[in-house]
Tab-separated table of C-alpha atoms in Angstrom:
chain	number	residue	atom	x	y	z
A	1	UNK	CA	-25.806	-7.153	-20.083
A	2	UNK	CA	-25.406	-10.929	-20.320
A	3	UNK	CA	-25.339	-13.238	-17.318
A	4	UNK	CA	-22.593	-15.858	-17.602
A	5	UNK	CA	-22.953	-19.108	-15.666
A	6	UNK	CA	-19.814	-21.222	-15.265
A	7	UNK	CA	-20.652	-24.798	-14.285
A	8	UNK	CA	-17.790	-26.576	-12.518
A	9	UNK	CA	-16.467	-27.671	-9.175
A	10	UNK	CA	-15.885	-24.589	-7.025
A	11	UNK	CA	-13.277	-24.027	-4.330
A	12	UNK	CA	-12.644	-20.847	-2.398
A	13	UNK	CA	-12.100	-19.658	1.168
A	14	UNK	CA	-14.387	-17.737	3.497
A	15	UNK	CA	-13.622	-15.399	6.370
A	16	UNK	CA	-15.761	-15.537	9.487
A	17	UNK	CA	-17.723	-12.534	8.181
A	18	UNK	CA	-18.285	-14.340	4.886
A	19	UNK	CA	-19.357	-17.428	6.801
A	20	UNK	CA	-21.877	-15.405	8.806
A	21	UNK	CA	-23.421	-14.223	5.538
A	22	UNK	CA	-23.436	-17.826	4.356
A	23	UNK	CA	-25.336	-18.899	7.456
A	24	UNK	CA	-27.780	-16.019	7.052
A	25	UNK	CA	-28.332	-17.093	3.475
A	26	UNK	CA	-28.927	-20.674	4.627
A	27	UNK	CA	-31.640	-19.504	6.970
A	28	UNK	CA	-33.219	-17.411	4.227
A	29	UNK	CA	-33.202	-20.302	1.782
A	30	UNK	CA	-34.949	-22.531	4.320
A	31	UNK	CA	-37.946	-20.179	4.399
A	32	UNK	CA	-37.958	-18.618	0.938
A	33	UNK	CA	-37.199	-19.760	-2.591
A	34	UNK	CA	-38.945	-16.973	-4.463
A	35	UNK	CA	-37.480	-14.682	-7.103
A	36	UNK	CA	-37.100	-11.804	-4.656
A	37	UNK	CA	-34.347	-13.706	-2.891
A	38	UNK	CA	-32.852	-14.640	-6.245
A	39	UNK	CA	-32.258	-10.977	-6.964
A	40	UNK	CA	-30.431	-10.361	-3.656
A	41	UNK	CA	-26.850	-9.754	-4.823
A	42	UNK	CA	-25.477	-9.632	-1.281
A	43	UNK	CA	-25.955	-13.312	-0.463
A	44	UNK	CA	-24.651	-16.448	-2.171
A	45	UNK	CA	-26.813	-19.411	-3.055
A	46	UNK	CA	-26.746	-22.127	-0.403
A	47	UNK	CA	-27.056	-25.823	-1.156
A	48	UNK	CA	-26.443	-29.232	0.353
A	49	UNK	CA	-23.204	-29.860	-1.558
A	50	UNK	CA	-21.201	-27.354	0.455
A	51	UNK	CA	-18.397	-28.688	2.651
A	52	UNK	CA	-17.242	-26.326	5.384
A	53	UNK	CA	-14.193	-27.453	7.336
A	54	UNK	CA	-12.603	-26.051	10.481
A	55	UNK	CA	-10.137	-23.191	10.450
A	56	UNK	CA	-6.768	-24.032	8.895
A	57	UNK	CA	-3.424	-23.609	10.620
A	58	UNK	CA	-4.900	-21.291	13.214
A	59	UNK	CA	-6.135	-18.876	10.537
A	60	UNK	CA	-9.806	-17.948	10.790
A	61	UNK	CA	-10.797	-18.959	7.283
A	62	UNK	CA	-12.893	-21.842	6.039
A	63	UNK	CA	-12.543	-23.795	2.793
A	64	UNK	CA	-15.772	-24.082	0.827
A	65	UNK	CA	-16.012	-26.746	-1.859
A	66	UNK	CA	-19.058	-27.333	-4.071
A	67	UNK	CA	-18.777	-30.541	-6.069
A	68	UNK	CA	-21.423	-29.599	-8.640
A	69	UNK	CA	-21.308	-25.853	-8.557
A	70	UNK	CA	-21.957	-22.793	-10.657
A	71	UNK	CA	-20.512	-19.288	-10.636
A	72	UNK	CA	-22.633	-16.401	-11.941
A	73	UNK	CA	-20.936	-13.363	-13.484
A	74	UNK	CA	-22.240	-10.061	-14.869
A	75	UNK	CA	-20.245	-9.187	-17.978
A	76	UNK	CA	-20.936	-5.436	-17.696
A	77	UNK	CA	-19.761	-4.790	-14.137
A	78	UNK	CA	-17.297	-7.682	-14.244
A	79	UNK	CA	-18.470	-8.745	-10.787
A	80	UNK	CA	-19.709	-11.966	-9.235
A	81	UNK	CA	-23.509	-12.068	-8.960
A	82	UNK	CA	-23.960	-15.385	-7.232
A	83	UNK	CA	-22.537	-18.861	-6.717
A	84	UNK	CA	-23.687	-22.204	-5.371
A	85	UNK	CA	-25.152	-25.524	-6.428
A	86	UNK	CA	-25.548	-25.938	-10.172
A	87	UNK	CA	-29.163	-27.065	-9.772
A	88	UNK	CA	-30.138	-24.096	-7.633
A	89	UNK	CA	-28.279	-21.596	-9.813
A	90	UNK	CA	-29.784	-22.941	-13.030
A	91	UNK	CA	-33.289	-22.807	-11.558
A	92	UNK	CA	-32.677	-19.294	-10.370
A	93	UNK	CA	-31.141	-17.812	-13.529
A	94	UNK	CA	-31.710	-20.111	-16.495
A	95	UNK	CA	-35.186	-21.597	-16.087
A	96	UNK	CA	-37.957	-20.453	-18.429
A	97	UNK	CA	-39.704	-18.547	-15.642
A	98	UNK	CA	-36.494	-16.841	-14.563
A	99	UNK	CA	-35.687	-15.829	-18.121
A	100	UNK	CA	-38.875	-13.793	-18.391
A	101	UNK	CA	-37.500	-11.136	-16.048
A	102	UNK	CA	-33.742	-11.434	-16.375
A	103	UNK	CA	-30.967	-10.620	-18.816
A	104	UNK	CA	-29.837	-13.176	-21.417
A	105	UNK	CA	-27.906	-16.110	-19.975
A	106	UNK	CA	-24.819	-17.769	-21.454
A	107	UNK	CA	-23.808	-21.115	-19.966
A	108	UNK	CA	-20.194	-22.313	-19.870
A	109	UNK	CA	-19.929	-26.019	-19.121
A	110	UNK	CA	-16.727	-26.909	-17.248
A	111	UNK	CA	-18.229	-29.625	-15.083
A	112	UNK	CA	-15.058	-31.737	-15.083
A	113	UNK	CA	-12.884	-28.734	-14.109
A	114	UNK	CA	-12.197	-26.820	-10.892
A	115	UNK	CA	-12.817	-23.075	-10.623
A	116	UNK	CA	-10.863	-21.075	-8.061
A	117	UNK	CA	-10.353	-17.348	-7.485
A	118	UNK	CA	-7.474	-15.941	-9.513
A	119	UNK	CA	-4.024	-16.384	-8.007
A	120	UNK	CA	-2.266	-13.366	-6.504
A	121	UNK	CA	1.519	-12.885	-6.550
A	122	UNK	CA	2.835	-10.469	-3.915
A	123	UNK	CA	6.441	-10.080	-5.066
A	124	UNK	CA	7.711	-10.387	-8.633
A	125	UNK	CA	10.098	-8.400	-10.878
A	126	UNK	CA	8.671	-8.113	-14.371
A	127	UNK	CA	11.934	-6.915	-16.060
A	128	UNK	CA	13.752	-9.959	-14.696
A	129	UNK	CA	11.718	-12.350	-16.828
A	130	UNK	CA	14.535	-11.943	-19.371
A	131	UNK	CA	17.247	-13.181	-16.990
A	132	UNK	CA	15.368	-15.924	-15.161
A	133	UNK	CA	17.514	-18.999	-14.418
A	134	UNK	CA	20.879	-17.207	-14.363
A	135	UNK	CA	23.591	-19.574	-13.126
A	136	UNK	CA	25.655	-19.774	-10.030
A	137	UNK	CA	25.531	-16.566	-7.994
A	138	UNK	CA	24.174	-15.586	-4.610
A	139	UNK	CA	22.209	-12.403	-4.080
A	140	UNK	CA	24.682	-9.514	-4.322
A	141	UNK	CA	26.773	-10.934	-7.170
A	142	UNK	CA	23.594	-12.050	-8.926
A	143	UNK	CA	22.318	-8.460	-8.824
A	144	UNK	CA	25.561	-7.025	-10.172
A	145	UNK	CA	26.253	-9.634	-12.840
A	146	UNK	CA	22.763	-10.286	-14.191
A	147	UNK	CA	19.965	-8.130	-12.806
A	148	UNK	CA	21.379	-4.657	-13.269
A	149	UNK	CA	22.582	-5.539	-16.766
A	150	UNK	CA	19.079	-6.609	-17.770
A	151	UNK	CA	17.273	-3.711	-16.103
A	152	UNK	CA	19.420	-1.179	-17.980
A	153	UNK	CA	17.471	-2.043	-21.141
A	154	UNK	CA	14.238	-0.619	-19.748
A	155	UNK	CA	15.096	2.986	-20.490
A	156	UNK	CA	13.875	2.016	-23.968
A	157	UNK	CA	10.053	2.348	-23.992
A	158	UNK	CA	9.739	-0.332	-26.672
A	159	UNK	CA	11.612	-2.866	-24.546
A	160	UNK	CA	9.407	-1.959	-21.599
A	161	UNK	CA	6.194	-2.332	-23.626
A	162	UNK	CA	7.212	-5.620	-25.236
A	163	UNK	CA	8.319	-7.103	-21.921
A	164	UNK	CA	5.228	-5.876	-20.068
A	165	UNK	CA	2.989	-7.519	-22.642
A	166	UNK	CA	4.922	-10.789	-22.530
A	167	UNK	CA	5.095	-10.813	-18.729
A	168	UNK	CA	1.401	-10.114	-18.174
A	169	UNK	CA	0.411	-12.750	-20.720
A	170	UNK	CA	2.635	-15.210	-18.881
A	171	UNK	CA	0.945	-14.333	-15.596
A	172	UNK	CA	-2.447	-15.062	-17.140
A	173	UNK	CA	-1.187	-18.352	-18.577
A	174	UNK	CA	-0.209	-19.308	-15.025
A	175	UNK	CA	-3.561	-18.311	-13.531
A	176	UNK	CA	-2.266	-15.157	-11.832
A	177	UNK	CA	-4.720	-12.281	-12.030
A	178	UNK	CA	-3.163	-9.711	-9.647
A	179	UNK	CA	0.376	-8.970	-8.489
A	180	UNK	CA	2.617	-6.627	-6.522
A	181	UNK	CA	5.343	-5.966	-9.078
A	182	UNK	CA	8.802	-4.405	-9.241
A	183	UNK	CA	9.514	-2.401	-12.394
A	184	UNK	CA	12.895	-0.615	-12.827
A	185	UNK	CA	14.200	2.828	-11.931
A	186	UNK	CA	13.024	4.103	-15.325
A	187	UNK	CA	9.579	5.757	-15.322
A	188	UNK	CA	9.190	4.326	-18.838
A	189	UNK	CA	9.091	0.829	-17.350
A	190	UNK	CA	6.213	1.777	-15.053
A	191	UNK	CA	4.286	3.608	-17.757
A	192	UNK	CA	4.513	0.640	-20.116
A	193	UNK	CA	3.432	-1.807	-17.435
A	194	UNK	CA	0.395	0.192	-16.370
A	195	UNK	CA	-0.665	0.773	-19.977
A	196	UNK	CA	-0.630	-2.946	-20.720
A	197	UNK	CA	-2.314	-3.823	-17.426
A	198	UNK	CA	-5.033	-1.273	-18.147
A	199	UNK	CA	-5.604	-2.833	-21.566
A	200	UNK	CA	-6.105	-6.230	-19.935
A	201	UNK	CA	-8.012	-4.737	-16.968
A	202	UNK	CA	-5.842	-6.647	-14.497
A	203	UNK	CA	-5.520	-5.387	-10.917
A	204	UNK	CA	-1.809	-4.625	-10.527
A	205	UNK	CA	0.503	-2.695	-8.206
A	206	UNK	CA	3.910	-1.312	-9.188
A	207	UNK	CA	6.155	1.753	-9.028
A	208	UNK	CA	9.542	3.076	-10.081
A	209	UNK	CA	12.490	1.504	-8.260
A	210	UNK	CA	14.362	4.010	-6.083
A	211	UNK	CA	18.168	3.663	-6.174
A	212	UNK	CA	20.716	6.422	-5.612
A	213	UNK	CA	23.833	4.504	-4.505
A	214	UNK	CA	25.702	1.180	-4.799
A	215	UNK	CA	24.356	0.399	-8.263
A	216	UNK	CA	25.488	1.203	-11.818
A	217	UNK	CA	25.374	4.921	-12.521
A	218	UNK	CA	22.959	4.503	-15.423
A	219	UNK	CA	20.440	2.847	-13.084
A	220	UNK	CA	20.818	5.247	-10.166
A	221	UNK	CA	18.487	8.232	-10.157
A	222	UNK	CA	19.265	11.374	-8.135
A	223	UNK	CA	17.487	11.302	-4.796
A	224	UNK	CA	14.964	14.065	-5.363
A	225	UNK	CA	14.258	13.087	-8.974
A	226	UNK	CA	13.420	9.514	-8.003
A	227	UNK	CA	10.915	10.782	-5.444
A	228	UNK	CA	9.444	13.223	-7.985
A	229	UNK	CA	9.073	10.358	-10.434
A	230	UNK	CA	7.192	8.388	-7.773
A	231	UNK	CA	4.941	11.366	-7.060
A	232	UNK	CA	4.156	11.812	-10.750
A	233	UNK	CA	3.348	8.114	-11.115
A	234	UNK	CA	1.031	8.273	-8.098
A	235	UNK	CA	-0.745	11.310	-9.532
A	236	UNK	CA	-1.312	9.617	-12.878
A	237	UNK	CA	-1.858	5.966	-12.060
A	238	UNK	CA	-2.824	5.314	-8.441
A	239	UNK	CA	-6.372	3.945	-8.310
A	240	UNK	CA	-6.740	4.674	-12.004
A	241	UNK	CA	-9.125	1.860	-12.869
A	242	UNK	CA	-7.627	-1.271	-11.332
A	243	UNK	CA	-4.080	0.081	-11.072
A	244	UNK	CA	-2.288	0.912	-7.813
A	245	UNK	CA	1.107	2.441	-7.061
A	246	UNK	CA	3.759	1.193	-4.645
A	247	UNK	CA	6.670	3.356	-3.538
A	248	UNK	CA	9.585	1.043	-4.302
A	249	UNK	CA	13.057	1.490	-2.812
A	250	UNK	CA	14.966	-1.616	-3.941
A	251	UNK	CA	16.546	-2.175	-0.523
A	252	UNK	CA	18.634	-0.370	2.074
A	253	UNK	CA	21.906	-1.026	0.245
A	254	UNK	CA	20.959	0.908	-2.895
A	255	UNK	CA	19.288	3.887	-1.199
A	256	UNK	CA	20.859	6.642	0.867
A	257	UNK	CA	19.263	7.487	4.211
A	258	UNK	CA	17.890	10.661	2.648
A	259	UNK	CA	16.154	8.737	-0.120
A	260	UNK	CA	14.639	6.241	2.314
A	261	UNK	CA	13.462	9.078	4.540
A	262	UNK	CA	11.849	10.886	1.608
A	263	UNK	CA	10.234	7.634	0.467
A	264	UNK	CA	8.800	7.179	3.950
A	265	UNK	CA	7.450	10.722	3.992
A	266	UNK	CA	5.774	10.210	0.624
A	267	UNK	CA	4.317	6.889	1.801
A	268	UNK	CA	2.853	8.394	4.960
A	269	UNK	CA	1.272	11.262	3.027
A	270	UNK	CA	-1.199	8.830	1.397
A	271	UNK	CA	-3.738	6.493	2.947
A	272	UNK	CA	-3.874	3.963	0.121
A	273	UNK	CA	-0.469	3.958	-1.606
A	274	UNK	CA	1.653	0.846	-1.042
A	275	UNK	CA	5.344	0.451	-0.243
A	276	UNK	CA	7.504	-2.532	-1.191
A	277	UNK	CA	11.144	-3.408	-0.649
A	278	UNK	CA	13.405	-6.286	0.433
A	279	UNK	CA	14.527	-7.411	3.884
A	280	UNK	CA	17.016	-9.891	5.341
A	281	UNK	CA	17.228	-12.225	2.363
A	282	UNK	CA	20.922	-13.065	2.523
A	283	UNK	CA	23.626	-12.986	5.217
A	284	UNK	CA	26.070	-10.971	3.099
A	285	UNK	CA	23.294	-8.472	2.400
A	286	UNK	CA	22.629	-8.062	6.126
A	287	UNK	CA	26.331	-7.525	6.847
A	288	UNK	CA	26.519	-4.852	4.141
A	289	UNK	CA	23.492	-3.051	5.600
A	290	UNK	CA	25.164	-3.023	9.014
A	291	UNK	CA	28.238	-1.392	7.461
A	292	UNK	CA	26.134	1.271	5.769
A	293	UNK	CA	23.899	1.968	8.774
A	294	UNK	CA	26.087	1.379	11.864
A	295	UNK	CA	23.930	3.517	14.151
A	296	UNK	CA	20.884	1.309	13.674
A	297	UNK	CA	20.223	-1.796	15.743
A	298	UNK	CA	19.547	-3.943	12.683
A	299	UNK	CA	18.254	-4.145	9.134
A	300	UNK	CA	14.579	-3.664	9.962
A	301	UNK	CA	15.418	-0.762	12.264
A	302	UNK	CA	16.659	1.181	9.228
A	303	UNK	CA	13.240	0.955	7.617
A	304	UNK	CA	11.418	1.550	10.896
A	305	UNK	CA	13.449	4.615	11.810
A	306	UNK	CA	13.004	6.158	8.356
A	307	UNK	CA	9.248	5.636	8.236
A	308	UNK	CA	8.868	2.829	5.711
A	309	UNK	CA	6.857	0.362	7.796
A	310	UNK	CA	3.091	0.048	8.035
A	311	UNK	CA	0.091	-2.046	7.102
A	312	UNK	CA	0.512	-1.309	3.369
A	313	UNK	CA	4.196	-2.248	3.389
A	314	UNK	CA	5.294	-5.614	1.999
A	315	UNK	CA	8.863	-6.734	2.682
A	316	UNK	CA	10.122	-9.593	0.536
A	317	UNK	CA	11.933	-12.496	2.231
A	318	UNK	CA	12.581	-11.797	5.942
A	319	UNK	CA	14.555	-15.014	6.371
A	320	UNK	CA	17.008	-13.808	9.022
A	321	UNK	CA	15.185	-11.803	11.683
A	322	UNK	CA	15.989	-11.084	15.314
A	323	UNK	CA	13.366	-11.571	18.029
A	324	UNK	CA	12.902	-7.821	18.382
A	325	UNK	CA	12.346	-7.480	14.631
A	326	UNK	CA	9.381	-9.853	14.713
A	327	UNK	CA	7.880	-7.608	17.372
A	328	UNK	CA	8.348	-4.538	15.162
A	329	UNK	CA	6.577	-6.325	12.312
A	330	UNK	CA	3.702	-7.108	14.662
A	331	UNK	CA	3.483	-3.596	16.068
A	332	UNK	CA	3.520	-1.901	12.654
A	333	UNK	CA	1.386	-4.448	10.770
A	334	UNK	CA	4.105	-4.777	8.132
A	335	UNK	CA	3.648	-7.809	5.858
A	336	UNK	CA	6.246	-10.363	4.726
A	337	UNK	CA	6.273	-11.971	1.268
A	338	UNK	CA	7.723	-15.498	1.378
A	339	UNK	CA	9.545	-16.370	-1.872
A	340	UNK	CA	10.511	-20.056	-1.648
A	341	UNK	CA	11.760	-20.750	-5.180
A	342	UNK	CA	13.950	-17.648	-5.072
A	343	UNK	CA	15.356	-18.468	-1.635
A	344	UNK	CA	16.296	-21.959	-2.782
A	345	UNK	CA	17.663	-20.903	-6.173
A	346	UNK	CA	19.987	-18.250	-4.717
A	347	UNK	CA	20.880	-20.401	-1.715
A	348	UNK	CA	19.594	-17.704	0.606
A	349	UNK	CA	18.071	-19.842	3.351
A	350	UNK	CA	14.869	-21.343	4.756
A	351	UNK	CA	11.999	-19.072	5.762
A	352	UNK	CA	10.262	-19.858	9.073
A	353	UNK	CA	6.610	-19.548	8.115
A	354	UNK	CA	4.996	-20.689	11.339
A	355	UNK	CA	7.076	-18.352	13.492
A	356	UNK	CA	6.483	-15.334	11.277
A	357	UNK	CA	2.734	-15.978	11.200
A	358	UNK	CA	2.672	-15.656	14.975
A	359	UNK	CA	3.638	-12.005	14.554
A	360	UNK	CA	2.326	-10.722	11.235
A	361	UNK	CA	0.735	-11.557	7.910
A	362	UNK	CA	2.674	-13.603	5.381
A	363	UNK	CA	1.959	-13.850	1.674
A	364	UNK	CA	3.538	-16.224	-0.853
A	365	UNK	CA	5.248	-14.964	-3.999
A	366	UNK	CA	7.276	-16.131	-6.996
A	367	UNK	CA	10.046	-13.474	-6.972
A	368	UNK	CA	10.906	-14.019	-10.634
A	369	UNK	CA	13.679	-13.664	-11.822
A	370	UNK	CA	15.460	-15.201	-8.814
A	371	UNK	CA	12.356	-17.319	-8.579
A	372	UNK	CA	12.317	-19.904	-11.330
A	373	UNK	CA	8.619	-20.036	-12.199
A	374	UNK	CA	5.665	-17.672	-12.500
A	375	UNK	CA	3.371	-20.519	-11.465
A	376	UNK	CA	1.905	-20.001	-8.011
A	377	UNK	CA	1.242	-23.750	-7.850
A	378	UNK	CA	4.925	-24.504	-8.464
A	379	UNK	CA	5.747	-21.889	-5.836
A	380	UNK	CA	3.475	-23.662	-3.340
A	381	UNK	CA	5.240	-26.932	-4.109
A	382	UNK	CA	8.553	-25.336	-3.158
A	383	UNK	CA	7.000	-23.689	-0.092
A	384	UNK	CA	5.866	-27.127	1.064
A	385	UNK	CA	9.416	-28.460	0.770
A	386	UNK	CA	10.904	-25.481	2.630
A	387	UNK	CA	8.488	-25.996	5.513
A	388	UNK	CA	8.884	-29.792	5.434
A	389	UNK	CA	12.603	-29.307	6.071
A	390	UNK	CA	11.561	-27.506	9.261
A	391	UNK	CA	9.043	-30.181	10.319
A	392	UNK	CA	6.085	-27.939	9.559
A	393	UNK	CA	4.575	-29.131	6.253
A	394	UNK	CA	2.222	-26.792	4.417
A	395	UNK	CA	-1.253	-28.239	3.866
A	396	UNK	CA	-2.992	-27.890	0.516
A	397	UNK	CA	-5.763	-25.805	2.027
A	398	UNK	CA	-3.339	-23.439	3.719
A	399	UNK	CA	-1.373	-23.042	0.497
A	400	UNK	CA	-4.371	-22.532	-1.791
A	401	UNK	CA	-5.960	-20.148	0.692
A	402	UNK	CA	-2.699	-18.227	0.774
A	403	UNK	CA	-2.379	-17.623	-2.972
A	404	UNK	CA	-6.015	-16.472	-3.234
A	405	UNK	CA	-7.797	-14.862	-0.293
A	406	UNK	CA	-4.713	-14.824	1.942
A	407	UNK	CA	-2.611	-12.798	-0.467
A	408	UNK	CA	-5.594	-10.511	-1.115
A	409	UNK	CA	-5.844	-9.897	2.629
A	410	UNK	CA	-2.129	-9.151	2.836
A	411	UNK	CA	-2.581	-6.465	0.160
A	412	UNK	CA	-5.820	-5.145	1.717
A	413	UNK	CA	-7.647	-6.058	-1.477
A	414	UNK	CA	-9.896	-8.740	0.008
A	415	UNK	CA	-12.918	-6.450	-0.315
A	416	UNK	CA	-12.422	-6.651	-4.088
A	417	UNK	CA	-10.826	-10.016	-4.918
A	418	UNK	CA	-9.874	-13.322	-3.319
A	419	UNK	CA	-13.095	-15.351	-3.215
A	420	UNK	CA	-16.520	-15.670	-4.850
A	421	UNK	CA	-18.619	-13.563	-2.499
A	422	UNK	CA	-21.186	-11.593	-4.532
A	423	UNK	CA	-20.148	-8.117	-5.683
A	424	UNK	CA	-16.458	-9.042	-5.738
A	425	UNK	CA	-14.595	-8.708	-9.008
A	426	UNK	CA	-14.854	-11.804	-11.172
A	427	UNK	CA	-11.172	-12.731	-11.425
A	428	UNK	CA	-10.954	-16.515	-11.530
A	429	UNK	CA	-9.098	-19.442	-13.008
A	430	UNK	CA	-10.409	-22.679	-14.506
A	431	UNK	CA	-8.183	-25.626	-13.629
A	432	UNK	CA	-7.857	-28.991	-15.361
A	433	UNK	CA	-7.033	-31.447	-12.573
A	434	UNK	CA	-5.982	-34.053	-15.148
A	435	UNK	CA	-4.023	-31.835	-17.510
A	436	UNK	CA	-1.017	-34.159	-17.718
A	437	UNK	CA	-0.883	-37.931	-17.924
A	438	UNK	CA	0.845	-38.098	-14.552
A	439	UNK	CA	-1.736	-35.853	-12.884
A	440	UNK	CA	-4.625	-37.775	-14.403
A	441	UNK	CA	-3.189	-41.107	-13.287
A	442	UNK	CA	-2.421	-39.851	-9.780
A	443	UNK	CA	-5.885	-38.334	-9.377
A	444	UNK	CA	-7.433	-41.705	-10.213
A	445	UNK	CA	-5.718	-43.202	-7.177
A	446	UNK	CA	-7.585	-41.038	-4.684
A	447	UNK	CA	-11.169	-40.021	-4.141
A	448	UNK	CA	-10.381	-37.748	-1.206
A	449	UNK	CA	-10.864	-34.080	-2.033
A	450	UNK	CA	-8.067	-32.868	0.261
A	451	UNK	CA	-5.580	-35.330	-1.188
A	452	UNK	CA	-6.476	-34.323	-4.745
A	453	UNK	CA	-5.779	-30.699	-3.844
A	454	UNK	CA	-2.415	-31.651	-2.390
A	455	UNK	CA	-1.522	-33.509	-5.598
A	456	UNK	CA	-2.532	-30.415	-7.571
A	457	UNK	CA	-0.330	-28.250	-5.348
A	458	UNK	CA	2.683	-30.524	-5.786
A	459	UNK	CA	2.347	-31.450	-9.477
A	460	UNK	CA	0.418	-28.520	-10.945
A	461	UNK	CA	1.928	-25.743	-13.057
A	462	UNK	CA	0.909	-23.662	-16.081
A	463	UNK	CA	-0.282	-26.816	-17.868
A	464	UNK	CA	-3.294	-27.143	-15.554
A	465	UNK	CA	-4.576	-23.646	-16.361
A	466	UNK	CA	-7.458	-24.100	-18.790
A	467	UNK	CA	-8.696	-20.507	-18.775
A	468	UNK	CA	-8.128	-17.257	-16.890
A	469	UNK	CA	-10.943	-14.734	-16.523
A	470	UNK	CA	-10.348	-11.080	-15.605
A	471	UNK	CA	-13.313	-9.010	-14.387
A	472	UNK	CA	-15.678	-11.369	-16.184
A	473	UNK	CA	-13.739	-11.391	-19.469
A	474	UNK	CA	-11.747	-14.381	-20.695
A	475	UNK	CA	-8.156	-13.172	-21.141
A	476	UNK	CA	-6.368	-16.495	-21.542
A	477	UNK	CA	-7.585	-19.803	-22.927
A	478	UNK	CA	-5.286	-22.785	-23.261
A	479	UNK	CA	-4.364	-23.499	-26.858
A	480	UNK	CA	-5.855	-20.247	-28.175
A	481	UNK	CA	-3.485	-17.575	-29.449
């Protein structure tokens, strides 16, 4: 075992429970600085450089920024051991007296960089990386003319493997360490994705796409076979290492009522399996759903009636919802994934973030290939613009919280990832705040931490990602092949 100490500015977000542990640690540090406390892996180091601000946007989380910080990682478990002030951490782990009783220490000096928890993407289609930026269509025509054509290729295991490898490497280059992912209806596409994710040790969620109507015949899978495929994938891959399975009907248009009902039954038979699909993205889509399901009161009622809703369900988009549908989301705990670049690119509409948050959890996602970037920072920039058009601008802290701890909470993974609390998995990203000439020049014009973060949110993209670390192992380093 080697202890790795990353020296840099640190930024992450704390829940009230995390904050209580922080305060307990503060009290302990006031009365004890001995090595016994240094070995306590349940409490973070506390120092005078910490800035704790009030809750953001009515959400009970607190930004924590340490200007001269250090993050301590165990390379065997891949977990966070400690974090805090550089001076305190170095005295605790790297001094001559500390070294007599501890494992070897390796120091990584990134003092001019910012370290944040790895970004989390809650809705993205990995096969669609090959048809990103397809011109001119809205949702339904875009699916027929581009998406289905591309996804047909994934019956070939080699295509699936090559694309999985490329896609996951692109995620890492953009600082994304976990994602809720759509594959295709081919089990080969899921198998390839999980194999590559396992090799990288990334925490990923995916499943075979269920479609048995209103799609090309070569992409549709008979109702029962699609469900059997999902069952087999769950048996093999769910909670295998860091992999999770999501039951994945594409949306109500491409599934018969029987398939949706069977998907709901499979979902409810497990406590930890996820479910993902789409909801109310486009007005023509909603009208088509009403034609197919005339006995239901609305789009969401189809999913509710057939048993697809629940706390582990993520519905992408949710732009056009009725008042009663918000209440159903609240009552079932169903989560919404907001996909701003996709909604703008396809001309779908403007998502009402503040209203939806009053009823249920909202995550933020890229939705490639309708989304035009795998960068969560670029996605936040577009989310800001969408909310600005509705007189409700997104703050930097709310956005950066959302793509780290917030998205982890939406996926019920916040006990494992999302911030730097000790014993969490060491997935993090090292950010160069001056990676481009424009960024560097703009950063020189402000000394305010909050304003610098807003500039990063608006101007940052893959170029600011210096390094991405997965479970304590460097998996991407800028400029290194």
